[in-house]
Short mmCIF file of C-alpha atoms in Angstrom, two decimals:
data_model
loop_
_atom_site.label_atom_id
_atom_site.label_comp_id
_atom_site.label_asym_id
_atom_site.label_seq_id
_atom_site.Cartn_x
_atom_site.Cartn_y
_atom_site.Cartn_z
CA MET A 227 6.45 81.68 -0.29
CA GLU A 228 5.51 78.08 0.26
CA ARG A 229 5.58 77.26 -3.47
CA LYS A 230 8.85 79.13 -3.85
CA SER A 231 10.40 77.18 -0.95
CA ASP A 232 9.99 74.03 -3.02
CA GLN A 233 12.12 75.56 -5.79
CA LEU A 234 14.83 76.37 -3.27
CA ARG A 235 14.72 72.86 -1.82
CA GLU A 236 15.51 71.49 -5.30
CA TYR A 237 18.96 73.02 -4.77
CA GLY A 238 19.25 71.52 -1.31
CA ALA A 239 18.60 74.91 0.29
CA ARG A 240 16.86 75.24 3.63
CA VAL A 241 14.42 78.06 4.25
CA VAL A 242 14.26 79.62 7.71
CA GLY A 243 12.32 82.72 8.73
CA VAL A 244 13.14 85.13 11.54
CA GLY A 245 10.79 87.81 12.84
CA PRO A 246 11.21 90.57 15.40
CA GLY A 247 8.75 89.09 17.91
CA SER A 248 8.76 86.17 20.31
CA ASP A 249 9.01 82.49 19.37
CA SER A 250 5.35 82.04 20.34
CA ALA A 251 4.31 84.89 18.02
CA ALA A 252 6.41 83.33 15.24
CA SER A 253 4.72 79.99 15.89
CA ARG A 254 1.28 81.59 15.58
CA VAL A 255 2.25 83.29 12.32
CA ARG A 256 3.72 80.05 10.97
CA SER A 257 0.51 78.21 11.79
CA MET A 258 -1.75 80.98 10.48
CA LEU A 259 0.12 81.08 7.14
CA GLY A 260 0.55 77.30 6.93
CA LEU A 261 4.30 77.53 6.48
CA SER A 262 6.32 74.33 6.32
CA PHE A 263 9.64 76.00 7.09
CA PRO A 264 10.76 77.01 10.59
CA LEU A 265 10.00 80.54 11.75
CA PHE A 266 11.81 81.92 14.79
CA GLY A 267 11.31 84.98 16.94
CA ASP A 268 14.08 87.50 17.57
CA PRO A 269 12.68 89.76 20.32
CA ARG A 270 16.06 91.37 21.05
CA LEU A 271 16.73 91.83 17.31
CA ASN A 272 20.09 90.03 17.53
CA VAL A 273 19.79 88.50 14.06
CA PHE A 274 18.48 91.73 12.56
CA LEU A 275 21.38 93.71 14.00
CA LEU A 276 23.93 91.06 12.98
CA PHE A 277 22.96 91.53 9.34
CA GLY A 278 22.73 95.32 9.57
CA TYR A 279 18.98 95.76 9.42
CA GLU A 280 18.11 99.18 10.82
CA ARG A 281 15.14 101.22 11.90
CA VAL A 282 13.99 103.68 9.24
CA LEU A 283 11.88 106.76 9.96
CA ALA A 284 11.78 105.84 13.68
CA ILE A 285 8.84 103.44 13.26
CA VAL A 286 9.74 101.13 10.37
CA ARG A 287 12.27 98.31 10.73
CA GLN A 288 14.03 97.09 7.64
CA SER A 289 13.45 93.51 6.58
CA GLY A 290 14.87 91.44 3.78
CA THR A 291 16.55 88.23 2.79
CA VAL A 292 19.90 86.61 3.49
CA VAL A 293 21.33 83.66 1.58
CA ILE A 294 24.14 81.84 3.37
CA ASP A 295 26.09 79.13 1.56
CA ARG A 296 27.13 75.79 3.06
CA LYS A 297 30.44 77.26 4.22
CA GLY A 298 28.68 79.99 6.18
CA VAL A 299 29.51 82.73 3.69
CA VAL A 300 26.82 85.31 2.93
CA ALA A 301 26.04 84.84 -0.77
CA MET A 302 23.33 87.51 -0.83
CA LEU A 303 22.08 90.19 1.56
CA HIS A 304 19.03 92.27 0.74
CA ARG A 305 17.68 95.01 3.03
CA THR A 306 14.57 97.10 2.46
CA ALA A 307 12.06 99.22 4.35
CA ASN A 308 9.33 98.08 1.95
CA PRO A 309 7.83 94.78 3.17
CA PHE A 310 6.60 94.01 -0.35
CA ASP A 311 10.23 94.05 -1.52
CA ALA A 312 11.61 91.87 1.31
CA LEU A 313 11.89 88.72 -0.82
CA PRO A 314 13.38 89.37 -4.28
CA PHE A 315 12.89 85.73 -5.19
CA ASP A 316 14.65 85.77 -8.57
CA ASP A 317 17.76 87.21 -6.89
CA VAL A 318 17.52 84.63 -4.11
CA LEU A 319 17.20 81.79 -6.62
CA ARG A 320 20.23 83.07 -8.55
CA ALA A 321 22.26 83.29 -5.33
CA VAL A 322 21.26 79.78 -4.29
CA ALA A 323 21.91 78.40 -7.77
CA GLY A 324 25.35 80.01 -7.70
CA THR A 325 26.30 78.10 -4.56
CA THR A 326 25.08 74.63 -5.55
CA SER A 327 23.37 72.70 -8.34
CA PRO A 328 19.82 71.36 -8.45
CA ARG A 329 19.13 67.88 -7.17
CA HIS A 330 17.71 65.51 -9.72
CA PRO A 331 15.79 62.40 -8.65
CA ASN A 332 17.91 60.17 -10.92
CA ALA A 333 21.25 61.64 -9.83
CA THR A 334 23.58 59.40 -7.89
#
């Protein structure tokens, strides 16, 4: 994800992660994985519920990806019970590219 975050930053996008645990657990995970983007805990699942993520089969919580444009409009919402499918990066990149254009070092 770290390499992919750089691609998103080229479009001026910010990457933020949210997990179902505490902020301290999120901090440990962030450190363990060496992530450069912020990772927050959501112990009461407020963010998860806001975006409609549900519990599946009583023990599995859906996860996924949300892309929000600069105006606060949801440009993409992906939900899945399969953690290996939580980040459909090509779809995310298309959603981000559709909301802005890449930054070029020589652009004014």
